[in-house]
Amino acid sequence: MKSLIKKAPYLLFLLVIPLLAKIYELLNSRSHRAVDISTSIDQAIPFLSVFIIPYILWYAYIFCYLIYFCFKDTKVYLKTLILIVVAELICFVIYFFFQTTVPRPTIEGNNIFNHLVLWIYANDRPFNCFPSIHVLTTFVIMLASLHIKNKHLINNVCIHVVGTLIIISTLFVKQHVIFDMIGSMFLVTFLYGIAFELLSFTRKTETAYVKEK
């Protein structure tokens, strides 16, 4: 219990996420020569409104797993949060200078899934799509979770299955295109390699050198 109380203040760092969301909102309010980078493959991907469920679950997914990381391994939590912040700031720079857009389909049919899609469309303009923030943050959580030890099997499966559904949902509800997804995963992989692999490897090498002396 004492350990949990000690770690609780670190949750305050999560306040940076609403701040990032506000910056995104400001950038999304402007339309500046937005480019359509969709391909024939994107056009062949069907619109499936049921995928709006994992798309919306993204909000809970990110917050819940960051909180879980905080209490399970604070170092991994802090690294994950820093990685998200740096990656999103890079995205914001890209959005400012290279704005993209995604063609949205005409929504037909009166069902709950279609209504949810229309709600998302109404609150998120189809600009600033490359790279995808949805894919970026989800992929960060999936990779960072590999460093959390002693996870329950169900929890481990949930992280990757739900994460995968969230990533592909961006394509099926026509919020993003393939290049948005690839760009996010490439950026995350690069930053992850620095934050979780390169720095950790450097510390291990230094420790080994000290021991040899």
mmCIF file of the C-alpha atoms, coordinates in Angstrom:
data_MODEL
# 
_entry.id   MODEL 
# 
loop_
_atom_site.group_PDB 
_atom_site.id 
_atom_site.type_symbol 
_atom_site.label_atom_id 
_atom_site.label_alt_id 
_atom_site.label_comp_id 
_atom_site.label_asym_id 
_atom_site.label_entity_id 
_atom_site.label_seq_id 
_atom_site.pdbx_PDB_ins_code 
_atom_site.Cartn_x 
_atom_site.Cartn_y 
_atom_site.Cartn_z 
_atom_site.occupancy 
_atom_site.B_iso_or_equiv 
_atom_site.pdbx_formal_charge 
_atom_site.auth_seq_id 
_atom_site.auth_comp_id 
_atom_site.auth_asym_id 
_atom_site.auth_atom_id 
_atom_site.pdbx_PDB_model_num 
ATOM 1   C CA . MET A 1 1   ? 0.000   0.000   0.000   1.00 0.00 ? 1   MET A CA 1 
ATOM 2   C CA . LYS A 1 2   ? 2.839   2.411   0.858   1.00 0.00 ? 2   LYS A CA 1 
ATOM 3   C CA . SER A 1 3   ? 4.404   1.717   -2.526  1.00 0.00 ? 3   SER A CA 1 
ATOM 4   C CA . LEU A 1 4   ? 1.122   2.560   -4.295  1.00 0.00 ? 4   LEU A CA 1 
ATOM 5   C CA . ILE A 1 5   ? 0.749   5.812   -2.357  1.00 0.00 ? 5   ILE A CA 1 
ATOM 6   C CA . LYS A 1 6   ? 4.336   6.723   -3.265  1.00 0.00 ? 6   LYS A CA 1 
ATOM 7   C CA . LYS A 1 7   ? 3.649   6.223   -6.968  1.00 0.00 ? 7   LYS A CA 1 
ATOM 8   C CA . ALA A 1 8   ? 0.281   8.021   -7.065  1.00 0.00 ? 8   ALA A CA 1 
ATOM 9   C CA . PRO A 1 9   ? 1.735   11.566  -7.485  1.00 0.00 ? 9   PRO A CA 1 
ATOM 10  C CA . TYR A 1 10  ? 3.311   10.463  -10.769 1.00 0.00 ? 10  TYR A CA 1 
ATOM 11  C CA . LEU A 1 11  ? -0.223  10.282  -12.187 1.00 0.00 ? 11  LEU A CA 1 
ATOM 12  C CA . LEU A 1 12  ? -0.220  14.090  -12.260 1.00 0.00 ? 12  LEU A CA 1 
ATOM 13  C CA . PHE A 1 13  ? 2.021   13.881  -15.317 1.00 0.00 ? 13  PHE A CA 1 
ATOM 14  C CA . LEU A 1 14  ? -1.022  12.556  -17.197 1.00 0.00 ? 14  LEU A CA 1 
ATOM 15  C CA . LEU A 1 15  ? -2.299  16.142  -17.270 1.00 0.00 ? 15  LEU A CA 1 
ATOM 16  C CA . VAL A 1 16  ? 0.044   16.668  -20.214 1.00 0.00 ? 16  VAL A CA 1 
ATOM 17  C CA . ILE A 1 17  ? -2.318  14.575  -22.373 1.00 0.00 ? 17  ILE A CA 1 
ATOM 18  C CA . PRO A 1 18  ? -5.259  17.042  -22.279 1.00 0.00 ? 18  PRO A CA 1 
ATOM 19  C CA . LEU A 1 19  ? -2.738  19.789  -23.061 1.00 0.00 ? 19  LEU A CA 1 
ATOM 20  C CA . LEU A 1 20  ? -1.547  17.884  -26.134 1.00 0.00 ? 20  LEU A CA 1 
ATOM 21  C CA . ALA A 1 21  ? -5.173  17.345  -27.134 1.00 0.00 ? 21  ALA A CA 1 
ATOM 22  C CA . LYS A 1 22  ? -5.758  21.095  -26.966 1.00 0.00 ? 22  LYS A CA 1 
ATOM 23  C CA . ILE A 1 23  ? -2.789  21.757  -29.266 1.00 0.00 ? 23  ILE A CA 1 
ATOM 24  C CA . TYR A 1 24  ? -4.151  19.154  -31.702 1.00 0.00 ? 24  TYR A CA 1 
ATOM 25  C CA . GLU A 1 25  ? -7.564  20.823  -31.572 1.00 0.00 ? 25  GLU A CA 1 
ATOM 26  C CA . LEU A 1 26  ? -6.047  24.186  -32.480 1.00 0.00 ? 26  LEU A CA 1 
ATOM 27  C CA . LEU A 1 27  ? -4.124  22.685  -35.406 1.00 0.00 ? 27  LEU A CA 1 
ATOM 28  C CA . ASN A 1 28  ? -7.204  20.757  -36.545 1.00 0.00 ? 28  ASN A CA 1 
ATOM 29  C CA . SER A 1 29  ? -9.267  23.942  -36.712 1.00 0.00 ? 29  SER A CA 1 
ATOM 30  C CA . ARG A 1 30  ? -7.277  25.250  -39.657 1.00 0.00 ? 30  ARG A CA 1 
ATOM 31  C CA . SER A 1 31  ? -7.389  24.031  -43.238 1.00 0.00 ? 31  SER A CA 1 
ATOM 32  C CA . HIS A 1 32  ? -4.238  24.860  -45.160 1.00 0.00 ? 32  HIS A CA 1 
ATOM 33  C CA . ARG A 1 33  ? -3.803  23.190  -48.546 1.00 0.00 ? 33  ARG A CA 1 
ATOM 34  C CA . ALA A 1 34  ? -4.618  19.760  -47.153 1.00 0.00 ? 34  ALA A CA 1 
ATOM 35  C CA . VAL A 1 35  ? -3.278  16.920  -49.312 1.00 0.00 ? 35  VAL A CA 1 
ATOM 36  C CA . ASP A 1 36  ? -5.052  13.605  -49.916 1.00 0.00 ? 36  ASP A CA 1 
ATOM 37  C CA . ILE A 1 37  ? -2.469  10.806  -49.649 1.00 0.00 ? 37  ILE A CA 1 
ATOM 38  C CA . SER A 1 38  ? -4.925  7.912   -49.886 1.00 0.00 ? 38  SER A CA 1 
ATOM 39  C CA . THR A 1 39  ? -4.158  5.062   -52.282 1.00 0.00 ? 39  THR A CA 1 
ATOM 40  C CA . SER A 1 40  ? -6.161  2.531   -54.273 1.00 0.00 ? 40  SER A CA 1 
ATOM 41  C CA . ILE A 1 41  ? -5.680  0.126   -51.363 1.00 0.00 ? 41  ILE A CA 1 
ATOM 42  C CA . ASP A 1 42  ? -7.388  2.600   -49.034 1.00 0.00 ? 42  ASP A CA 1 
ATOM 43  C CA . GLN A 1 43  ? -10.263 2.897   -51.471 1.00 0.00 ? 43  GLN A CA 1 
ATOM 44  C CA . ALA A 1 44  ? -10.588 -0.901  -51.494 1.00 0.00 ? 44  ALA A CA 1 
ATOM 45  C CA . ILE A 1 45  ? -10.836 -1.050  -47.687 1.00 0.00 ? 45  ILE A CA 1 
ATOM 46  C CA . PRO A 1 46  ? -14.561 -1.152  -46.841 1.00 0.00 ? 46  PRO A CA 1 
ATOM 47  C CA . PHE A 1 47  ? -16.216 1.271   -44.469 1.00 0.00 ? 47  PHE A CA 1 
ATOM 48  C CA . LEU A 1 48  ? -17.300 -0.755  -41.415 1.00 0.00 ? 48  LEU A CA 1 
ATOM 49  C CA . SER A 1 49  ? -19.000 1.415   -38.829 1.00 0.00 ? 49  SER A CA 1 
ATOM 50  C CA . VAL A 1 50  ? -18.803 -1.316  -36.157 1.00 0.00 ? 50  VAL A CA 1 
ATOM 51  C CA . PHE A 1 51  ? -15.094 -0.499  -35.855 1.00 0.00 ? 51  PHE A CA 1 
ATOM 52  C CA . ILE A 1 52  ? -16.042 2.814   -34.278 1.00 0.00 ? 52  ILE A CA 1 
ATOM 53  C CA . ILE A 1 53  ? -16.215 0.856   -30.994 1.00 0.00 ? 53  ILE A CA 1 
ATOM 54  C CA . PRO A 1 54  ? -12.461 0.075   -30.770 1.00 0.00 ? 54  PRO A CA 1 
ATOM 55  C CA . TYR A 1 55  ? -11.773 3.528   -32.237 1.00 0.00 ? 55  TYR A CA 1 
ATOM 56  C CA . ILE A 1 56  ? -13.572 5.189   -29.307 1.00 0.00 ? 56  ILE A CA 1 
ATOM 57  C CA . LEU A 1 57  ? -12.134 2.690   -26.806 1.00 0.00 ? 57  LEU A CA 1 
ATOM 58  C CA . TRP A 1 58  ? -8.749  4.248   -27.598 1.00 0.00 ? 58  TRP A CA 1 
ATOM 59  C CA . TYR A 1 59  ? -9.382  7.001   -25.053 1.00 0.00 ? 59  TYR A CA 1 
ATOM 60  C CA . ALA A 1 60  ? -9.847  4.543   -22.172 1.00 0.00 ? 60  ALA A CA 1 
ATOM 61  C CA . TYR A 1 61  ? -7.107  2.233   -23.518 1.00 0.00 ? 61  TYR A CA 1 
ATOM 62  C CA . ILE A 1 62  ? -4.403  4.915   -23.333 1.00 0.00 ? 62  ILE A CA 1 
ATOM 63  C CA . PHE A 1 63  ? -5.331  6.280   -19.912 1.00 0.00 ? 63  PHE A CA 1 
ATOM 64  C CA . CYS A 1 64  ? -5.971  2.881   -18.289 1.00 0.00 ? 64  CYS A CA 1 
ATOM 65  C CA . TYR A 1 65  ? -2.693  1.382   -19.445 1.00 0.00 ? 65  TYR A CA 1 
ATOM 66  C CA . LEU A 1 66  ? -0.666  4.440   -18.539 1.00 0.00 ? 66  LEU A CA 1 
ATOM 67  C CA . ILE A 1 67  ? -2.130  4.246   -15.019 1.00 0.00 ? 67  ILE A CA 1 
ATOM 68  C CA . TYR A 1 68  ? -1.383  0.516   -14.985 1.00 0.00 ? 68  TYR A CA 1 
ATOM 69  C CA . PHE A 1 69  ? 2.216   1.184   -16.072 1.00 0.00 ? 69  PHE A CA 1 
ATOM 70  C CA . CYS A 1 70  ? 2.590   3.829   -13.363 1.00 0.00 ? 70  CYS A CA 1 
ATOM 71  C CA . PHE A 1 71  ? 1.822   1.401   -10.545 1.00 0.00 ? 71  PHE A CA 1 
ATOM 72  C CA . LYS A 1 72  ? 3.471   -1.619  -12.161 1.00 0.00 ? 72  LYS A CA 1 
ATOM 73  C CA . ASP A 1 73  ? 6.757   0.009   -13.227 1.00 0.00 ? 73  ASP A CA 1 
ATOM 74  C CA . THR A 1 74  ? 7.131   3.780   -12.802 1.00 0.00 ? 74  THR A CA 1 
ATOM 75  C CA . LYS A 1 75  ? 10.239  3.974   -14.991 1.00 0.00 ? 75  LYS A CA 1 
ATOM 76  C CA . VAL A 1 76  ? 8.426   2.351   -17.910 1.00 0.00 ? 76  VAL A CA 1 
ATOM 77  C CA . TYR A 1 77  ? 5.465   4.686   -17.292 1.00 0.00 ? 77  TYR A CA 1 
ATOM 78  C CA . LEU A 1 78  ? 7.644   7.807   -17.412 1.00 0.00 ? 78  LEU A CA 1 
ATOM 79  C CA . LYS A 1 79  ? 9.507   6.620   -20.505 1.00 0.00 ? 79  LYS A CA 1 
ATOM 80  C CA . THR A 1 80  ? 6.197   5.821   -22.212 1.00 0.00 ? 80  THR A CA 1 
ATOM 81  C CA . LEU A 1 81  ? 4.717   9.213   -21.384 1.00 0.00 ? 81  LEU A CA 1 
ATOM 82  C CA . ILE A 1 82  ? 7.853   11.046  -22.555 1.00 0.00 ? 82  ILE A CA 1 
ATOM 83  C CA . LEU A 1 83  ? 7.827   9.025   -25.766 1.00 0.00 ? 83  LEU A CA 1 
ATOM 84  C CA . ILE A 1 84  ? 4.171   9.937   -26.389 1.00 0.00 ? 84  ILE A CA 1 
ATOM 85  C CA . VAL A 1 85  ? 4.826   13.638  -25.737 1.00 0.00 ? 85  VAL A CA 1 
ATOM 86  C CA . VAL A 1 86  ? 7.889   13.796  -28.016 1.00 0.00 ? 86  VAL A CA 1 
ATOM 87  C CA . ALA A 1 87  ? 6.163   11.814  -30.777 1.00 0.00 ? 87  ALA A CA 1 
ATOM 88  C CA . GLU A 1 88  ? 3.042   13.987  -30.663 1.00 0.00 ? 88  GLU A CA 1 
ATOM 89  C CA . LEU A 1 89  ? 5.084   17.197  -30.743 1.00 0.00 ? 89  LEU A CA 1 
ATOM 90  C CA . ILE A 1 90  ? 6.832   15.895  -33.868 1.00 0.00 ? 90  ILE A CA 1 
ATOM 91  C CA . CYS A 1 91  ? 3.394   15.148  -35.335 1.00 0.00 ? 91  CYS A CA 1 
ATOM 92  C CA . PHE A 1 92  ? 2.235   18.699  -34.575 1.00 0.00 ? 92  PHE A CA 1 
ATOM 93  C CA . VAL A 1 93  ? 5.198   20.123  -36.487 1.00 0.00 ? 93  VAL A CA 1 
ATOM 94  C CA . ILE A 1 94  ? 4.317   17.879  -39.444 1.00 0.00 ? 94  ILE A CA 1 
ATOM 95  C CA . TYR A 1 95  ? 0.653   18.932  -39.229 1.00 0.00 ? 95  TYR A CA 1 
ATOM 96  C CA . PHE A 1 96  ? 1.642   22.590  -39.329 1.00 0.00 ? 96  PHE A CA 1 
ATOM 97  C CA . PHE A 1 97  ? 3.812   22.308  -42.433 1.00 0.00 ? 97  PHE A CA 1 
ATOM 98  C CA . PHE A 1 98  ? 2.247   19.304  -44.217 1.00 0.00 ? 98  PHE A CA 1 
ATOM 99  C CA . GLN A 1 99  ? -1.486  19.045  -43.674 1.00 0.00 ? 99  GLN A CA 1 
ATOM 100 C CA . THR A 1 100 ? -3.276  15.973  -45.023 1.00 0.00 ? 100 THR A CA 1 
ATOM 101 C CA . THR A 1 101 ? -6.931  15.043  -45.328 1.00 0.00 ? 101 THR A CA 1 
ATOM 102 C CA . VAL A 1 102 ? -8.958  11.845  -45.592 1.00 0.00 ? 102 VAL A CA 1 
ATOM 103 C CA . PRO A 1 103 ? -11.980 11.463  -47.907 1.00 0.00 ? 103 PRO A CA 1 
ATOM 104 C CA . ARG A 1 104 ? -14.999 10.513  -45.788 1.00 0.00 ? 104 ARG A CA 1 
ATOM 105 C CA . PRO A 1 105 ? -17.830 8.301   -47.033 1.00 0.00 ? 105 PRO A CA 1 
ATOM 106 C CA . THR A 1 106 ? -21.518 9.175   -47.093 1.00 0.00 ? 106 THR A CA 1 
ATOM 107 C CA . ILE A 1 107 ? -23.037 7.507   -44.041 1.00 0.00 ? 107 ILE A CA 1 
ATOM 108 C CA . GLU A 1 108 ? -26.233 5.627   -44.813 1.00 0.00 ? 108 GLU A CA 1 
ATOM 109 C CA . GLY A 1 109 ? -28.331 3.643   -42.376 1.00 0.00 ? 109 GLY A CA 1 
ATOM 110 C CA . ASN A 1 110 ? -29.837 4.422   -39.015 1.00 0.00 ? 110 ASN A CA 1 
ATOM 111 C CA . ASN A 1 111 ? -27.938 2.395   -36.410 1.00 0.00 ? 111 ASN A CA 1 
ATOM 112 C CA . ILE A 1 112 ? -25.923 3.139   -33.278 1.00 0.00 ? 112 ILE A CA 1 
ATOM 113 C CA . PHE A 1 113 ? -22.567 2.555   -34.984 1.00 0.00 ? 113 PHE A CA 1 
ATOM 114 C CA . ASN A 1 114 ? -23.326 5.010   -37.786 1.00 0.00 ? 114 ASN A CA 1 
ATOM 115 C CA . HIS A 1 115 ? -24.476 7.602   -35.253 1.00 0.00 ? 115 HIS A CA 1 
ATOM 116 C CA . LEU A 1 116 ? -21.200 7.201   -33.350 1.00 0.00 ? 116 LEU A CA 1 
ATOM 117 C CA . VAL A 1 117 ? -19.209 7.647   -36.566 1.00 0.00 ? 117 VAL A CA 1 
ATOM 118 C CA . LEU A 1 118 ? -21.152 10.810  -37.386 1.00 0.00 ? 118 LEU A CA 1 
ATOM 119 C CA . TRP A 1 119 ? -20.471 12.083  -33.873 1.00 0.00 ? 119 TRP A CA 1 
ATOM 120 C CA . ILE A 1 120 ? -16.730 11.527  -34.343 1.00 0.00 ? 120 ILE A CA 1 
ATOM 121 C CA . TYR A 1 121 ? -16.848 13.185  -37.779 1.00 0.00 ? 121 TYR A CA 1 
ATOM 122 C CA . ALA A 1 122 ? -18.629 16.193  -36.289 1.00 0.00 ? 122 ALA A CA 1 
ATOM 123 C CA . ASN A 1 123 ? -16.048 16.626  -33.522 1.00 0.00 ? 123 ASN A CA 1 
ATOM 124 C CA . ASP A 1 124 ? -12.875 15.810  -35.459 1.00 0.00 ? 124 ASP A CA 1 
ATOM 125 C CA . ARG A 1 125 ? -12.313 17.516  -38.797 1.00 0.00 ? 125 ARG A CA 1 
ATOM 126 C CA . PRO A 1 126 ? -10.656 15.362  -41.508 1.00 0.00 ? 126 PRO A CA 1 
ATOM 127 C CA . PHE A 1 127 ? -7.330  17.195  -41.349 1.00 0.00 ? 127 PHE A CA 1 
ATOM 128 C CA . ASN A 1 128 ? -3.921  16.546  -39.725 1.00 0.00 ? 128 ASN A CA 1 
ATOM 129 C CA . CYS A 1 129 ? -4.003  12.822  -40.341 1.00 0.00 ? 129 CYS A CA 1 
ATOM 130 C CA . PHE A 1 130 ? -0.371  11.969  -41.104 1.00 0.00 ? 130 PHE A CA 1 
ATOM 131 C CA . PRO A 1 131 ? 0.924   10.513  -38.840 1.00 0.00 ? 131 PRO A CA 1 
ATOM 132 C CA . SER A 1 132 ? -2.069  9.149   -36.912 1.00 0.00 ? 132 SER A CA 1 
ATOM 133 C CA . ILE A 1 133 ? -2.171  10.040  -33.194 1.00 0.00 ? 133 ILE A CA 1 
ATOM 134 C CA . HIS A 1 134 ? -4.517  7.087   -32.602 1.00 0.00 ? 134 HIS A CA 1 
ATOM 135 C CA . VAL A 1 135 ? -2.035  4.622   -34.097 1.00 0.00 ? 135 VAL A CA 1 
ATOM 136 C CA . LEU A 1 136 ? 0.995   6.355   -32.603 1.00 0.00 ? 136 LEU A CA 1 
ATOM 137 C CA . THR A 1 137 ? -0.129  6.289   -28.968 1.00 0.00 ? 137 THR A CA 1 
ATOM 138 C CA . THR A 1 138 ? -1.592  2.790   -29.219 1.00 0.00 ? 138 THR A CA 1 
ATOM 139 C CA . PHE A 1 139 ? 1.619   1.394   -30.717 1.00 0.00 ? 139 PHE A CA 1 
ATOM 140 C CA . VAL A 1 140 ? 3.659   3.093   -27.966 1.00 0.00 ? 140 VAL A CA 1 
ATOM 141 C CA . ILE A 1 141 ? 1.583   1.303   -25.320 1.00 0.00 ? 141 ILE A CA 1 
ATOM 142 C CA . MET A 1 142 ? 1.946   -2.044  -27.114 1.00 0.00 ? 142 MET A CA 1 
ATOM 143 C CA . LEU A 1 143 ? 5.737   -1.753  -27.358 1.00 0.00 ? 143 LEU A CA 1 
ATOM 144 C CA . ALA A 1 144 ? 6.233   -0.337  -23.855 1.00 0.00 ? 144 ALA A CA 1 
ATOM 145 C CA . SER A 1 145 ? 4.151   -3.172  -22.376 1.00 0.00 ? 145 SER A CA 1 
ATOM 146 C CA . LEU A 1 146 ? 6.916   -5.573  -23.410 1.00 0.00 ? 146 LEU A CA 1 
ATOM 147 C CA . HIS A 1 147 ? 8.986   -4.081  -20.584 1.00 0.00 ? 147 HIS A CA 1 
ATOM 148 C CA . ILE A 1 148 ? 6.322   -4.663  -17.913 1.00 0.00 ? 148 ILE A CA 1 
ATOM 149 C CA . LYS A 1 149 ? 7.194   -7.863  -16.090 1.00 0.00 ? 149 LYS A CA 1 
ATOM 150 C CA . ASN A 1 150 ? 4.835   -10.436 -14.583 1.00 0.00 ? 150 ASN A CA 1 
ATOM 151 C CA . LYS A 1 151 ? 1.764   -9.438  -16.547 1.00 0.00 ? 151 LYS A CA 1 
ATOM 152 C CA . HIS A 1 152 ? -1.230  -11.752 -16.380 1.00 0.00 ? 152 HIS A CA 1 
ATOM 153 C CA . LEU A 1 153 ? -1.753  -13.676 -19.645 1.00 0.00 ? 153 LEU A CA 1 
ATOM 154 C CA . ILE A 1 154 ? -5.223  -12.150 -20.137 1.00 0.00 ? 154 ILE A CA 1 
ATOM 155 C CA . ASN A 1 155 ? -3.830  -8.667  -19.596 1.00 0.00 ? 155 ASN A CA 1 
ATOM 156 C CA . ASN A 1 156 ? -1.015  -9.314  -22.051 1.00 0.00 ? 156 ASN A CA 1 
ATOM 157 C CA . VAL A 1 157 ? -3.417  -10.586 -24.715 1.00 0.00 ? 157 VAL A CA 1 
ATOM 158 C CA . CYS A 1 158 ? -5.795  -7.678  -24.097 1.00 0.00 ? 158 CYS A CA 1 
ATOM 159 C CA . ILE A 1 159 ? -3.057  -5.072  -24.619 1.00 0.00 ? 159 ILE A CA 1 
ATOM 160 C CA . HIS A 1 160 ? -2.159  -6.440  -28.043 1.00 0.00 ? 160 HIS A CA 1 
ATOM 161 C CA . VAL A 1 161 ? -5.570  -7.590  -29.302 1.00 0.00 ? 161 VAL A CA 1 
ATOM 162 C CA . VAL A 1 162 ? -7.389  -4.376  -28.349 1.00 0.00 ? 162 VAL A CA 1 
ATOM 163 C CA . GLY A 1 163 ? -4.399  -2.331  -29.535 1.00 0.00 ? 163 GLY A CA 1 
ATOM 164 C CA . THR A 1 164 ? -4.464  -4.039  -32.938 1.00 0.00 ? 164 THR A CA 1 
ATOM 165 C CA . LEU A 1 165 ? -8.223  -3.481  -33.246 1.00 0.00 ? 165 LEU A CA 1 
ATOM 166 C CA . ILE A 1 166 ? -7.762  0.213   -32.442 1.00 0.00 ? 166 ILE A CA 1 
ATOM 167 C CA . ILE A 1 167 ? -5.044  0.562   -35.092 1.00 0.00 ? 167 ILE A CA 1 
ATOM 168 C CA . ILE A 1 168 ? -7.030  -1.109  -37.892 1.00 0.00 ? 168 ILE A CA 1 
ATOM 169 C CA . SER A 1 169 ? -10.216 0.690   -36.820 1.00 0.00 ? 169 SER A CA 1 
ATOM 170 C CA . THR A 1 170 ? -8.689  3.962   -38.034 1.00 0.00 ? 170 THR A CA 1 
ATOM 171 C CA . LEU A 1 171 ? -8.781  2.529   -41.574 1.00 0.00 ? 171 LEU A CA 1 
ATOM 172 C CA . PHE A 1 172 ? -12.242 0.951   -41.428 1.00 0.00 ? 172 PHE A CA 1 
ATOM 173 C CA . VAL A 1 173 ? -13.994 4.079   -40.116 1.00 0.00 ? 173 VAL A CA 1 
ATOM 174 C CA . LYS A 1 174 ? -12.113 6.182   -42.680 1.00 0.00 ? 174 LYS A CA 1 
ATOM 175 C CA . GLN A 1 175 ? -10.373 8.424   -40.177 1.00 0.00 ? 175 GLN A CA 1 
ATOM 176 C CA . HIS A 1 176 ? -6.945  7.570   -41.572 1.00 0.00 ? 176 HIS A CA 1 
ATOM 177 C CA . VAL A 1 177 ? -5.222  5.973   -44.529 1.00 0.00 ? 177 VAL A CA 1 
ATOM 178 C CA . ILE A 1 178 ? -2.443  3.394   -44.734 1.00 0.00 ? 178 ILE A CA 1 
ATOM 179 C CA . PHE A 1 179 ? 0.346   5.971   -44.994 1.00 0.00 ? 179 PHE A CA 1 
ATOM 180 C CA . ASP A 1 180 ? -0.912  7.585   -41.765 1.00 0.00 ? 180 ASP A CA 1 
ATOM 181 C CA . MET A 1 181 ? -0.638  4.223   -40.019 1.00 0.00 ? 181 MET A CA 1 
ATOM 182 C CA . ILE A 1 182 ? 2.792   3.390   -41.461 1.00 0.00 ? 182 ILE A CA 1 
ATOM 183 C CA . GLY A 1 183 ? 4.140   6.863   -40.653 1.00 0.00 ? 183 GLY A CA 1 
ATOM 184 C CA . SER A 1 184 ? 3.049   6.575   -37.016 1.00 0.00 ? 184 SER A CA 1 
ATOM 185 C CA . MET A 1 185 ? 4.522   3.097   -36.558 1.00 0.00 ? 185 MET A CA 1 
ATOM 186 C CA . PHE A 1 186 ? 7.806   4.143   -38.159 1.00 0.00 ? 186 PHE A CA 1 
ATOM 187 C CA . LEU A 1 187 ? 8.081   7.222   -35.920 1.00 0.00 ? 187 LEU A CA 1 
ATOM 188 C CA . VAL A 1 188 ? 7.246   5.237   -32.779 1.00 0.00 ? 188 VAL A CA 1 
ATOM 189 C CA . THR A 1 189 ? 9.692   2.464   -33.645 1.00 0.00 ? 189 THR A CA 1 
ATOM 190 C CA . PHE A 1 190 ? 12.480  5.013   -34.118 1.00 0.00 ? 190 PHE A CA 1 
ATOM 191 C CA . LEU A 1 191 ? 11.785  6.837   -30.830 1.00 0.00 ? 191 LEU A CA 1 
ATOM 192 C CA . TYR A 1 192 ? 11.186  3.563   -28.975 1.00 0.00 ? 192 TYR A CA 1 
ATOM 193 C CA . GLY A 1 193 ? 14.573  2.303   -30.127 1.00 0.00 ? 193 GLY A CA 1 
ATOM 194 C CA . ILE A 1 194 ? 16.211  5.374   -28.591 1.00 0.00 ? 194 ILE A CA 1 
ATOM 195 C CA . ALA A 1 195 ? 14.210  5.504   -25.342 1.00 0.00 ? 195 ALA A CA 1 
ATOM 196 C CA . PHE A 1 196 ? 13.897  1.824   -24.489 1.00 0.00 ? 196 PHE A CA 1 
ATOM 197 C CA . GLU A 1 197 ? 16.712  0.044   -26.306 1.00 0.00 ? 197 GLU A CA 1 
ATOM 198 C CA . LEU A 1 198 ? 19.643  2.362   -27.070 1.00 0.00 ? 198 LEU A CA 1 
ATOM 199 C CA . LEU A 1 199 ? 19.694  4.170   -23.713 1.00 0.00 ? 199 LEU A CA 1 
ATOM 200 C CA . SER A 1 200 ? 19.200  0.924   -21.778 1.00 0.00 ? 200 SER A CA 1 
ATOM 201 C CA . PHE A 1 201 ? 22.000  -0.732  -23.765 1.00 0.00 ? 201 PHE A CA 1 
ATOM 202 C CA . THR A 1 202 ? 24.328  2.218   -23.053 1.00 0.00 ? 202 THR A CA 1 
ATOM 203 C CA . ARG A 1 203 ? 23.684  2.001   -19.303 1.00 0.00 ? 203 ARG A CA 1 
ATOM 204 C CA . LYS A 1 204 ? 24.292  -1.759  -19.290 1.00 0.00 ? 204 LYS A CA 1 
ATOM 205 C CA . THR A 1 205 ? 27.576  -1.296  -21.153 1.00 0.00 ? 205 THR A CA 1 
ATOM 206 C CA . GLU A 1 206 ? 28.745  1.370   -18.692 1.00 0.00 ? 206 GLU A CA 1 
ATOM 207 C CA . THR A 1 207 ? 27.821  -0.854  -15.726 1.00 0.00 ? 207 THR A CA 1 
ATOM 208 C CA . ALA A 1 208 ? 29.712  -3.795  -17.195 1.00 0.00 ? 208 ALA A CA 1 
ATOM 209 C CA . TYR A 1 209 ? 32.750  -1.595  -17.771 1.00 0.00 ? 209 TYR A CA 1 
ATOM 210 C CA . VAL A 1 210 ? 32.735  -0.383  -14.159 1.00 0.00 ? 210 VAL A CA 1 
ATOM 211 C CA . LYS A 1 211 ? 32.497  -3.945  -12.888 1.00 0.00 ? 211 LYS A CA 1 
ATOM 212 C CA . GLU A 1 212 ? 35.459  -5.001  -15.019 1.00 0.00 ? 212 GLU A CA 1 
ATOM 213 C CA . LYS A 1 213 ? 37.573  -2.175  -13.544 1.00 0.00 ? 213 LYS A CA 1 
# 
